mmCIF file of C-alpha atoms in Angstrom:
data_model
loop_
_atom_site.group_PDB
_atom_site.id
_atom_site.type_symbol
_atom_site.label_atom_id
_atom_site.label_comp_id
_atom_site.label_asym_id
_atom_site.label_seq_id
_atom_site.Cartn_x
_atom_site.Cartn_y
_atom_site.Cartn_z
ATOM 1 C CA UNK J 1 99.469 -49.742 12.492
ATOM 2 C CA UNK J 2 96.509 -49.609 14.814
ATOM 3 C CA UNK J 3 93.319 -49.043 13.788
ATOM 4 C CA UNK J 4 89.308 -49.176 14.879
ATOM 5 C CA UNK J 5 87.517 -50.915 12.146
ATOM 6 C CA UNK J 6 84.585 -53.242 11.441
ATOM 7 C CA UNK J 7 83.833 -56.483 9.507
ATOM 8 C CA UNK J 8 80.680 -56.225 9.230
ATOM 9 C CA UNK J 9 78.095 -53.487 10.365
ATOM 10 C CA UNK J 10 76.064 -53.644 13.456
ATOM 11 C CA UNK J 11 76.030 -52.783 17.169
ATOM 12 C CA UNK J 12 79.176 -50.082 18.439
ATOM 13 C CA UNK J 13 80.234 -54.234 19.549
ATOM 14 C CA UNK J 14 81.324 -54.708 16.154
ATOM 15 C CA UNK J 15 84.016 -52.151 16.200
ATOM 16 C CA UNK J 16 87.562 -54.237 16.321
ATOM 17 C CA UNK J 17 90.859 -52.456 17.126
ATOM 18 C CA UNK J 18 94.174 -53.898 16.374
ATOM 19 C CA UNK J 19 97.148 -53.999 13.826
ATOM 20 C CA UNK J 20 96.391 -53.182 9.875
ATOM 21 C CA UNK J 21 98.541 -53.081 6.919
ATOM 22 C CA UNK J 22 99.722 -49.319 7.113
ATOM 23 C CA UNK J 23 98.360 -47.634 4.305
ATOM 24 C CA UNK J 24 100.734 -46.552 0.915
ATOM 25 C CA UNK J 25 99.946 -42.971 -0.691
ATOM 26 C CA UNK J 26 99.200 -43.352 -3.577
ATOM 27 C CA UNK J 27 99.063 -40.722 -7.062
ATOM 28 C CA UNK J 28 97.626 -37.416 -5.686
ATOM 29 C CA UNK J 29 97.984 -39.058 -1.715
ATOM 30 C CA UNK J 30 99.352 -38.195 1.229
ATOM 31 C CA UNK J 31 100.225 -40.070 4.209
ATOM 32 C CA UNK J 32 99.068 -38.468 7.696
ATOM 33 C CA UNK J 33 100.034 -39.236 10.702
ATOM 34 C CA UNK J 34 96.778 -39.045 12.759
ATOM 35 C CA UNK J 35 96.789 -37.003 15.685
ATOM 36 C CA UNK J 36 93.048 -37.095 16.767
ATOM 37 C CA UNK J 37 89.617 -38.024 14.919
ATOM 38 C CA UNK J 38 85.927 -36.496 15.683
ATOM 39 C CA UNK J 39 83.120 -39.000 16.071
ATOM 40 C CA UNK J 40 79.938 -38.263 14.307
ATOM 41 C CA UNK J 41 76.152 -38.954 13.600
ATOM 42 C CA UNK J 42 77.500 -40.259 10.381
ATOM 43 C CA UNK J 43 80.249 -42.935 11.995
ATOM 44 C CA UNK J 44 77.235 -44.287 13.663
ATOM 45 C CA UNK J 45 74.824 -44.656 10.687
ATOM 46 C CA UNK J 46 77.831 -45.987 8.705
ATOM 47 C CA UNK J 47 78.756 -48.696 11.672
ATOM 48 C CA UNK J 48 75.138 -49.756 12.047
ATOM 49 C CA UNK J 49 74.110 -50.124 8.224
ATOM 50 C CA UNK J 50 71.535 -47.712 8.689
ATOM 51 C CA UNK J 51 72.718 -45.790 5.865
ATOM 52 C CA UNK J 52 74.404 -47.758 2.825
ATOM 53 C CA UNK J 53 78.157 -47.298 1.787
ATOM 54 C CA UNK J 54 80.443 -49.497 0.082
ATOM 55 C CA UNK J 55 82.520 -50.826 2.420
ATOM 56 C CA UNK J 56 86.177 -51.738 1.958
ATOM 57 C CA UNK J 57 87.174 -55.038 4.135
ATOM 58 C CA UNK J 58 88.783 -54.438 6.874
ATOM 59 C CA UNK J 59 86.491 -50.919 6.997
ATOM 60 C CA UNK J 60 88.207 -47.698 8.692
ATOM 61 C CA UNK J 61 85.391 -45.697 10.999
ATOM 62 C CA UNK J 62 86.473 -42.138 10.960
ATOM 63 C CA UNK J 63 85.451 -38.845 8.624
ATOM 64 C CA UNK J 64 87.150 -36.285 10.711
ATOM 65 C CA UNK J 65 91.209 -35.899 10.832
ATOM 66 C CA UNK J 66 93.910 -34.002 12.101
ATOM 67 C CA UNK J 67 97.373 -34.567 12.291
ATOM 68 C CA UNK J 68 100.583 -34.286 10.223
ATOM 69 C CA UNK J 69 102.737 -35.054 6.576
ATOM 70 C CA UNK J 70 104.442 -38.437 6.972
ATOM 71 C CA UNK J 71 104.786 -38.737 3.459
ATOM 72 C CA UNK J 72 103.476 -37.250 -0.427
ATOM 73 C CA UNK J 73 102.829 -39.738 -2.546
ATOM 74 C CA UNK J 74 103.486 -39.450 -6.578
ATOM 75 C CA UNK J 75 102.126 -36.247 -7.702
ATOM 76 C CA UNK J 76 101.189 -34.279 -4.293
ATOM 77 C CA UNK J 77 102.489 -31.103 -4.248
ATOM 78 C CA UNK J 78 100.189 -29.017 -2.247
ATOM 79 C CA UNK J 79 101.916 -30.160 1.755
ATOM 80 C CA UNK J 80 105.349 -31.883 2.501
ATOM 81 C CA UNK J 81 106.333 -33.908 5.533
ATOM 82 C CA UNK J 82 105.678 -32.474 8.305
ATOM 83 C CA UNK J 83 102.942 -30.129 7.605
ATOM 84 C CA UNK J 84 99.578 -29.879 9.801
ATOM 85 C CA UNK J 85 96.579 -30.547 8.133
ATOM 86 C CA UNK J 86 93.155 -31.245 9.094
ATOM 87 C CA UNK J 87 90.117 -32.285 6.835
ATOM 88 C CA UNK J 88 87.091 -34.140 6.752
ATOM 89 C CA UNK J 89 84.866 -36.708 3.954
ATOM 90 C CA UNK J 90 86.755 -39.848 4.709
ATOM 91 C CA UNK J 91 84.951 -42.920 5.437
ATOM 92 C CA UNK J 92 82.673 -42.425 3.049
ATOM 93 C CA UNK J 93 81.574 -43.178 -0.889
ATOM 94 C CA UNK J 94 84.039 -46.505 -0.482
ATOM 95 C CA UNK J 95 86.968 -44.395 0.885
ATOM 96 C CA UNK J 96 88.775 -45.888 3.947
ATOM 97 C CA UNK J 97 88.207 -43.615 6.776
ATOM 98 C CA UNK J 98 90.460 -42.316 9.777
ATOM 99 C CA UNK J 99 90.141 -43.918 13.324
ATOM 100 C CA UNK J 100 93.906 -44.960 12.925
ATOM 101 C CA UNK J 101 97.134 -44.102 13.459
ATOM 102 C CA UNK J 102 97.921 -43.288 9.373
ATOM 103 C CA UNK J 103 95.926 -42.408 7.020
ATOM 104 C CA UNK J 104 96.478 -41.993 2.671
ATOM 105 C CA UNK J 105 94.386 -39.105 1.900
ATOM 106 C CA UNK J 106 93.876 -37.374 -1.509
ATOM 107 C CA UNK J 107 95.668 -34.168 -0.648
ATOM 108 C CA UNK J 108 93.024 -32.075 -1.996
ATOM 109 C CA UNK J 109 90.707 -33.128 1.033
ATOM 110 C CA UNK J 110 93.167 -31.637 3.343
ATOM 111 C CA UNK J 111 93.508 -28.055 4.392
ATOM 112 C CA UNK J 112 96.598 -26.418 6.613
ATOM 113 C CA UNK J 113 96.039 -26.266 10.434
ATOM 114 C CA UNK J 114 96.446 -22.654 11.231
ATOM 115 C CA UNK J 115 99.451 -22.053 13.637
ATOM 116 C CA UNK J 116 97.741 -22.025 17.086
ATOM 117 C CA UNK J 117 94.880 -24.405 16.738
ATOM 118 C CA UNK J 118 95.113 -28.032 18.798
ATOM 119 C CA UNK J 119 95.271 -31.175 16.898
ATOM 120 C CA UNK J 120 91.867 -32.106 18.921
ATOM 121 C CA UNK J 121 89.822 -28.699 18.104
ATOM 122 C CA UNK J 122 90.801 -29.128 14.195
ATOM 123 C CA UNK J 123 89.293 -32.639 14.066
ATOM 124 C CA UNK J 124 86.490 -31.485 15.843
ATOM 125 C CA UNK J 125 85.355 -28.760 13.919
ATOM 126 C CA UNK J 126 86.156 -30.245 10.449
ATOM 127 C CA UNK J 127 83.090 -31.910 9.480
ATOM 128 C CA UNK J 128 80.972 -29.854 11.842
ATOM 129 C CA UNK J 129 82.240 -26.847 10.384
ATOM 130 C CA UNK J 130 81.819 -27.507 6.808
ATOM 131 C CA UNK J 131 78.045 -28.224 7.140
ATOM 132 C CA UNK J 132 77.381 -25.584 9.015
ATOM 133 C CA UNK J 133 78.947 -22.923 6.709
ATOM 134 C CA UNK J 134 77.732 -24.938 3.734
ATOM 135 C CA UNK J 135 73.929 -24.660 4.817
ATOM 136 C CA UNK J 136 74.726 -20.686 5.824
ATOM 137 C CA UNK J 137 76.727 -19.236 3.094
ATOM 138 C CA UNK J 138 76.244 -21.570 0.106
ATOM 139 C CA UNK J 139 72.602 -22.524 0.397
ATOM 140 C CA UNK J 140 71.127 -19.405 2.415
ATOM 141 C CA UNK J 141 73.491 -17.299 1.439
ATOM 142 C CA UNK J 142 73.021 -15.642 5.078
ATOM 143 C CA UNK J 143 74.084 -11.880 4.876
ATOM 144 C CA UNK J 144 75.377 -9.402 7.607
ATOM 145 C CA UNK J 145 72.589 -8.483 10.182
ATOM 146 C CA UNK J 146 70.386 -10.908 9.098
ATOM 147 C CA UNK J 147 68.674 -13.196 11.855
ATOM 148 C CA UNK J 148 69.177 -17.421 12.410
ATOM 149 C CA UNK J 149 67.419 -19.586 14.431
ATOM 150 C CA UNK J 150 68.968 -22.762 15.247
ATOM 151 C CA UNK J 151 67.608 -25.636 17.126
ATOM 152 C CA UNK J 152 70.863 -27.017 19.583
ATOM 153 C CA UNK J 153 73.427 -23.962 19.890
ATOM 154 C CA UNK J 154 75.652 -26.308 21.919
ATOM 155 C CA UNK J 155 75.074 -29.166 19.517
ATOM 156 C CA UNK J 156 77.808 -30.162 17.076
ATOM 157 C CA UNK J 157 76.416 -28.033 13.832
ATOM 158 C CA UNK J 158 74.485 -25.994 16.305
ATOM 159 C CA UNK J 159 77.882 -24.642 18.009
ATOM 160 C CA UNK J 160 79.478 -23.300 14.267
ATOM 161 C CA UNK J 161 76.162 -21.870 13.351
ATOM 162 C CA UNK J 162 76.100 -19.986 16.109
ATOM 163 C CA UNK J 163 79.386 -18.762 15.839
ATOM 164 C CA UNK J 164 79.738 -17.988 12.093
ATOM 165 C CA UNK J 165 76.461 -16.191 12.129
ATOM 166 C CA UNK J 166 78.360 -13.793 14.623
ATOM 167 C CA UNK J 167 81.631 -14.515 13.026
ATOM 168 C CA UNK J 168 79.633 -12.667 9.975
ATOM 169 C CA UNK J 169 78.089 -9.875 12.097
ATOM 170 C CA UNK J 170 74.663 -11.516 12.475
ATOM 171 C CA UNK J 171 71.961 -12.253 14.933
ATOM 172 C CA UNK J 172 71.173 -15.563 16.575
ATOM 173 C CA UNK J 173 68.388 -16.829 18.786
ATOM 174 C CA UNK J 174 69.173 -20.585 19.525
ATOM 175 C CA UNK J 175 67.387 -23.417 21.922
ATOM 176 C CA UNK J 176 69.047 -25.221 24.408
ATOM 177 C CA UNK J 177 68.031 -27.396 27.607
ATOM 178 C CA UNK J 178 70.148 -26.303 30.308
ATOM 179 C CA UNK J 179 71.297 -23.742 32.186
ATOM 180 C CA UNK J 180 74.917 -24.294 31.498
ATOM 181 C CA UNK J 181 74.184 -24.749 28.092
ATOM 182 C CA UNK J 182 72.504 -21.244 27.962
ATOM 183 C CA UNK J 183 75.871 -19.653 29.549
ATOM 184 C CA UNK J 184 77.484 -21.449 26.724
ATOM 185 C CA UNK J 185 76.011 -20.130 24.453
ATOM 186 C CA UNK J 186 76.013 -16.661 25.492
ATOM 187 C CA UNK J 187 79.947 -16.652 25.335
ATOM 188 C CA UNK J 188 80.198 -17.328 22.086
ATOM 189 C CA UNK J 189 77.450 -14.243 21.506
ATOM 190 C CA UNK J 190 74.129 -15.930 20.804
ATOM 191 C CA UNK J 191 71.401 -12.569 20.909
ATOM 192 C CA UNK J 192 68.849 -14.580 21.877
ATOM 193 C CA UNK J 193 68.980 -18.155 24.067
ATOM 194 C CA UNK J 194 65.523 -19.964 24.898
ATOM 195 C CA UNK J 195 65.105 -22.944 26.952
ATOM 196 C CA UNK J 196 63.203 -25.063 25.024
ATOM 197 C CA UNK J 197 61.747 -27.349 28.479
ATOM 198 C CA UNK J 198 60.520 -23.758 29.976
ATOM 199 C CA UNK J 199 60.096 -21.193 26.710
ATOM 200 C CA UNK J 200 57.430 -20.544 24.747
ATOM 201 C CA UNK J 201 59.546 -20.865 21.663
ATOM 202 C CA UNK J 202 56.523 -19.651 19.439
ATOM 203 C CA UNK J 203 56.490 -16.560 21.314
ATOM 204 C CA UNK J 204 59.625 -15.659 22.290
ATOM 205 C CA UNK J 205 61.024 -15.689 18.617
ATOM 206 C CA UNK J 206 58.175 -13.138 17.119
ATOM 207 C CA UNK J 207 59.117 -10.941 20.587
ATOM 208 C CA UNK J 208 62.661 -11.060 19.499
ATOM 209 C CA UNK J 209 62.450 -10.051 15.842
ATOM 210 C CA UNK J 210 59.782 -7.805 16.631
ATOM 211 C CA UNK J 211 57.460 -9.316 14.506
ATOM 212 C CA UNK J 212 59.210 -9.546 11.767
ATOM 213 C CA UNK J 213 60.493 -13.028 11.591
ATOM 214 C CA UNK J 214 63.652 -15.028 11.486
ATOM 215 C CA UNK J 215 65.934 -15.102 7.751
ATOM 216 C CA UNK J 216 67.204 -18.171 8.439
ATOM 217 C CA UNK J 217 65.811 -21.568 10.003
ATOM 218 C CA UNK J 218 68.691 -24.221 10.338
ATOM 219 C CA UNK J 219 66.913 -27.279 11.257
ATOM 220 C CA UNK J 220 69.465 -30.135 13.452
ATOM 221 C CA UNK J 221 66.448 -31.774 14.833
ATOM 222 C CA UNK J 222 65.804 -35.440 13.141
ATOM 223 C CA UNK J 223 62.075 -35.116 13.308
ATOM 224 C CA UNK J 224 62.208 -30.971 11.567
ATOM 225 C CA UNK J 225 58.300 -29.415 12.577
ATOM 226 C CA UNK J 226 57.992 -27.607 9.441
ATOM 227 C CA UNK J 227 54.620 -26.268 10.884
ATOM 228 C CA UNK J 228 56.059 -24.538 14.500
ATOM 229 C CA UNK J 229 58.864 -23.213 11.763
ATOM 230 C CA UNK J 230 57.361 -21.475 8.886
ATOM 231 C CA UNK J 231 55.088 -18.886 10.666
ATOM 232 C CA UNK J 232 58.467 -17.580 12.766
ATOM 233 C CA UNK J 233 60.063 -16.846 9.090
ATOM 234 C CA UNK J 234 60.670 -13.339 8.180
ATOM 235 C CA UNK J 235 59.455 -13.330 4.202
ATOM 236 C CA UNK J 236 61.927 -14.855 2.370
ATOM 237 C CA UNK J 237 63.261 -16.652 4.785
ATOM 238 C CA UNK J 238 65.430 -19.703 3.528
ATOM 239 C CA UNK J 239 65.288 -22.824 5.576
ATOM 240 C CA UNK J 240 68.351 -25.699 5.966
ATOM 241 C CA UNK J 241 67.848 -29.197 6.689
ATOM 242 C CA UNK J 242 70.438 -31.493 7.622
ATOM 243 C CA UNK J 243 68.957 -34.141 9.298
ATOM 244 C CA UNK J 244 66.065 -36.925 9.676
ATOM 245 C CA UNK J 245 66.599 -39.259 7.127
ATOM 246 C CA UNK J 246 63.638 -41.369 8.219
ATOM 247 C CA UNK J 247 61.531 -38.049 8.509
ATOM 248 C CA UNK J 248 57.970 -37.709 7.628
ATOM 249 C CA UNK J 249 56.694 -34.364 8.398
ATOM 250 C CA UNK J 250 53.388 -32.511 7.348
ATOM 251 C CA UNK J 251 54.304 -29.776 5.443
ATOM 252 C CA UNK J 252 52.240 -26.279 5.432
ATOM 253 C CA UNK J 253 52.396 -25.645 1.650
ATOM 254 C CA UNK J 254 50.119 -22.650 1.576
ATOM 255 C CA UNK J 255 51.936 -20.400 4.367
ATOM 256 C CA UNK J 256 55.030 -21.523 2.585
ATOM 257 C CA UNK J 257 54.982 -20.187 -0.918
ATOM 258 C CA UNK J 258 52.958 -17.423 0.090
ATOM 259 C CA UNK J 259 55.722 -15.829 1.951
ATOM 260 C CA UNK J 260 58.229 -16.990 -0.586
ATOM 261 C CA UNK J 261 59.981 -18.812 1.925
ATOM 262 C CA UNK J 262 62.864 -21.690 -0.005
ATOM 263 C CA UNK J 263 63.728 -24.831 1.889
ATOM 264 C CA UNK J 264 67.625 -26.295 1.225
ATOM 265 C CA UNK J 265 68.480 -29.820 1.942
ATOM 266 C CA UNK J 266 72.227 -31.146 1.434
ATOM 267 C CA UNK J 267 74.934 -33.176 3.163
ATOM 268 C CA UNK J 268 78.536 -32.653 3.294
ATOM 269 C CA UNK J 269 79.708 -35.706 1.023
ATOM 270 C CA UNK J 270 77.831 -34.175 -2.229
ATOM 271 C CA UNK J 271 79.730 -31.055 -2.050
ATOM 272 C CA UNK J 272 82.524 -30.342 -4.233
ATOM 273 C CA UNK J 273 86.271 -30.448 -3.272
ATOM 274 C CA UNK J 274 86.031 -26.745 -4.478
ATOM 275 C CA UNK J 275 82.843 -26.048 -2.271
ATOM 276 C CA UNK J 276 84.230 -27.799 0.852
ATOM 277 C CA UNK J 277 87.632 -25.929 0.431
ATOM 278 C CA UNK J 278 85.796 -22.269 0.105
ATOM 279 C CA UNK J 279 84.248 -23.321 3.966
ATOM 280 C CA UNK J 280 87.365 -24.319 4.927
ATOM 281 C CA UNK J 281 89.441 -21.344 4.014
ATOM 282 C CA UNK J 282 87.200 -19.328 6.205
ATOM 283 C CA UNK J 283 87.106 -21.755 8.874
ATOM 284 C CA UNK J 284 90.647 -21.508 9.418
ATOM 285 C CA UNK J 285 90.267 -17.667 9.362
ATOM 286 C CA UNK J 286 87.965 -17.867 12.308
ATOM 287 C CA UNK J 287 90.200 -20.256 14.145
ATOM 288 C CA UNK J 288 93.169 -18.096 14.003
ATOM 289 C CA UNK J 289 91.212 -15.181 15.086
ATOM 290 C CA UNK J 290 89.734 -17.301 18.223
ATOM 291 C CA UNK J 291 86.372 -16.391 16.609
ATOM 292 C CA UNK J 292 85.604 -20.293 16.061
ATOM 293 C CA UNK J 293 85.803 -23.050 18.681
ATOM 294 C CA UNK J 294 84.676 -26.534 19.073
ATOM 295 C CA UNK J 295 82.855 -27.665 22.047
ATOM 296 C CA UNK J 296 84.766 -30.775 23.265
ATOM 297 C CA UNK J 297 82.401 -32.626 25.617
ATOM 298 C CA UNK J 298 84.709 -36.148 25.692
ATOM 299 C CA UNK J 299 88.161 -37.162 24.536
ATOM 300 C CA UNK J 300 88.707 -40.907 24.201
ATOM 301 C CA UNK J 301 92.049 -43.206 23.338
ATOM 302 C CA UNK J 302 91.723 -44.916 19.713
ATOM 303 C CA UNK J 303 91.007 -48.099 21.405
ATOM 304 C CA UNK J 304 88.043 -46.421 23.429
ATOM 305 C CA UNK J 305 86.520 -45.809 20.075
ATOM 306 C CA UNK J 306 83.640 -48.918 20.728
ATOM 307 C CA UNK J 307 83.288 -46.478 23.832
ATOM 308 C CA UNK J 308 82.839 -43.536 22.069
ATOM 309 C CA UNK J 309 80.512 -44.609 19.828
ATOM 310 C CA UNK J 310 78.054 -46.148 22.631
ATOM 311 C CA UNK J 311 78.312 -42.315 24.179
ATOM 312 C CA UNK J 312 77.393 -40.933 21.055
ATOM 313 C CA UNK J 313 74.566 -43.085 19.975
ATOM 314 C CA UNK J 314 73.060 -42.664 23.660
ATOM 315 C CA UNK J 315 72.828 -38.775 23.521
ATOM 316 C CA UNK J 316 72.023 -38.744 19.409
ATOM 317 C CA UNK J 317 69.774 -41.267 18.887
ATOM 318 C CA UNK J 318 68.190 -42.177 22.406
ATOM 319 C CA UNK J 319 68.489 -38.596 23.603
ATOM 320 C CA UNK J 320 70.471 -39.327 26.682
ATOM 321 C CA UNK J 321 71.523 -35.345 27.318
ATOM 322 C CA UNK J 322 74.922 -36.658 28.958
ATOM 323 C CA UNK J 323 76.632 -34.823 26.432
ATOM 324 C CA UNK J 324 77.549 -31.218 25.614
ATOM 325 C CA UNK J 325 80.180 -30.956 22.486
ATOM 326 C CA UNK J 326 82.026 -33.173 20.410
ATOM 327 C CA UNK J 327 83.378 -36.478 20.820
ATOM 328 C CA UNK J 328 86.776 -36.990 19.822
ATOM 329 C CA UNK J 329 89.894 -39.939 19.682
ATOM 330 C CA UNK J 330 93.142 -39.223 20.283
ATOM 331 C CA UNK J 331 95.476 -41.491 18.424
#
């Protein structure tokens, strides 16, 4: 089969595409015929060695899947050949990952692509969606009517935040650099949509919320400001972090714990299988109803994927703002 896969980690150079050993599903496996992939922070940090994994040789890029049932191994019962399915968490903890044209995955990583929903907007919202509904629901526990701010509404978490918050019947103020990303924004229902360049962020929030504060600060940024957050927090506010592994910040303590404020860190590859499946029963929920939709900002063939990667590191790591949405492979 083909596949896009590294020897060693280093520079988006490293990434090799040509013929592997199709996989075999094994006990509990299934074999998926790959339909597209999503590209993420993660791929990157993975790729470079910037964060540690134990790497299988020849190493699989990919997290993000969609496609369909080739094959069950021994033991799968939950999908036969020729389901859809779409899942995420591959790649990672010395699993193979998915920038190929098969794939063996433990079925129980796998979910059903609800009738409807494109190959390419499944892969893109898998591992995208799960954070962001594992920071809301599981960590804040965000409730109807209840106000999030979230830095990046057009960004890849930033998108599903924005959406499930409304999704839920919340409120949402969100930053963004652009007009079109603004507009973009507004679509999906965003109450409130600052321009970080031109706002006054500090202001505008408080004028929002009417003084009272947001209930929820989900934090994309790399290099979080806990000190331009905590004063816009409504008491008991509950803030996510997701990002900046290399991160320092000052921290203000005092204003902290004296509004009772709680501050959640996590990533996606800690969570359960039953905590990732909870997101992604309601994820499909929200696709079928058109409630939930990935920005796609490029779509690349499976041999592009040295390509896609260079995009991705420009506009994630050097900030290039060339991109709005996901990145995705089609296999």
């Amino acid at each position: 089969m083909k596949a896009a896969y590294i020897e060693t980690t280093g520079t988006p150079d490293m990434i090799r595409y040509g013929e592997l050993p199709q996989p075999v599903p094994q006990a509990g496996e299934v074999l998926v015929r790959i339909a597209a992939v999503a590209v993420n922070p993660i791929d990157l940090y993975i790729r470079s060695g910037l964060v540690p994994m134990p790497l299988p040789q020849p190493f699989i890029l990919g997290c993000d899947l969609a496609g369909t049932v080739e094959e069950a191994g021994p033991g799968a019962v939950r999908f036969k050949k020729g389901d859809r399915v779409w899942g995420s968490n591959q790649g990672v903890l010395g699993r193979q990952g998915t920038f190929a044209e098969f794939a063996a995955v433990q079925e129980n990583w796998l979910y059903p692509t609800p009738e409807g929903v494109e190959d390419v907007q499944a892969a893109a919202t898998a591992l995208v969606g799960i954070t962001a509904h594992l920071g809301l629901f599981q960590y804040a526990k965000l409730q109807p009517k209840e106000t999030v701010f979230v830095n990046g509404g057009t960004g890849g978490v930033g998108s599903m935040v924005v959406q499930m918050t409304k999704a839920i019947g919340g409120k949402v103020i969100t930053t963004v650099g652009s007009a079109e990303k603004a507009d973009l924004c507004k679509q999906w229902g965003a109450d409130c949509v600052l321009n970080y360049k031109t706002d006054d962020v500090a202001a505008k929030v408080p004028e929002y919320t009417g003084g009272k504060g947001v209930n929820v600060w989900y934090e994309t940024q790399r290099e979080p400001v806990f000190q331009k957050a905590v004063p816009l927090m409504a008491a008991r506010g509950r803030i996510v972090i997701i990002a900046g592994r290399q991160a320092q910040p000052l921290f203000p303590v005092g204003p902290f714990y004296v509004k009772g404020l709680s501050l959640h860190g996590f990533t996606i590859f800690n969570a359960t299988l039953d905590e990732q499946r909870r997101c992604a029963e309601d994820i499909n929920t929200w696709l079928k109803e058109g409630k939930l939709r990935s920005p796609i900002g490029k779509v690349f063939p499976l041999g592009e994927a040295a390509a896609a990667h260079r995009l991705l590191e420009e506009n994630t790591v050097n900030k290039a703002g060339t991109l709005t949405g996901k990145v995705v492979l089609t296999v």
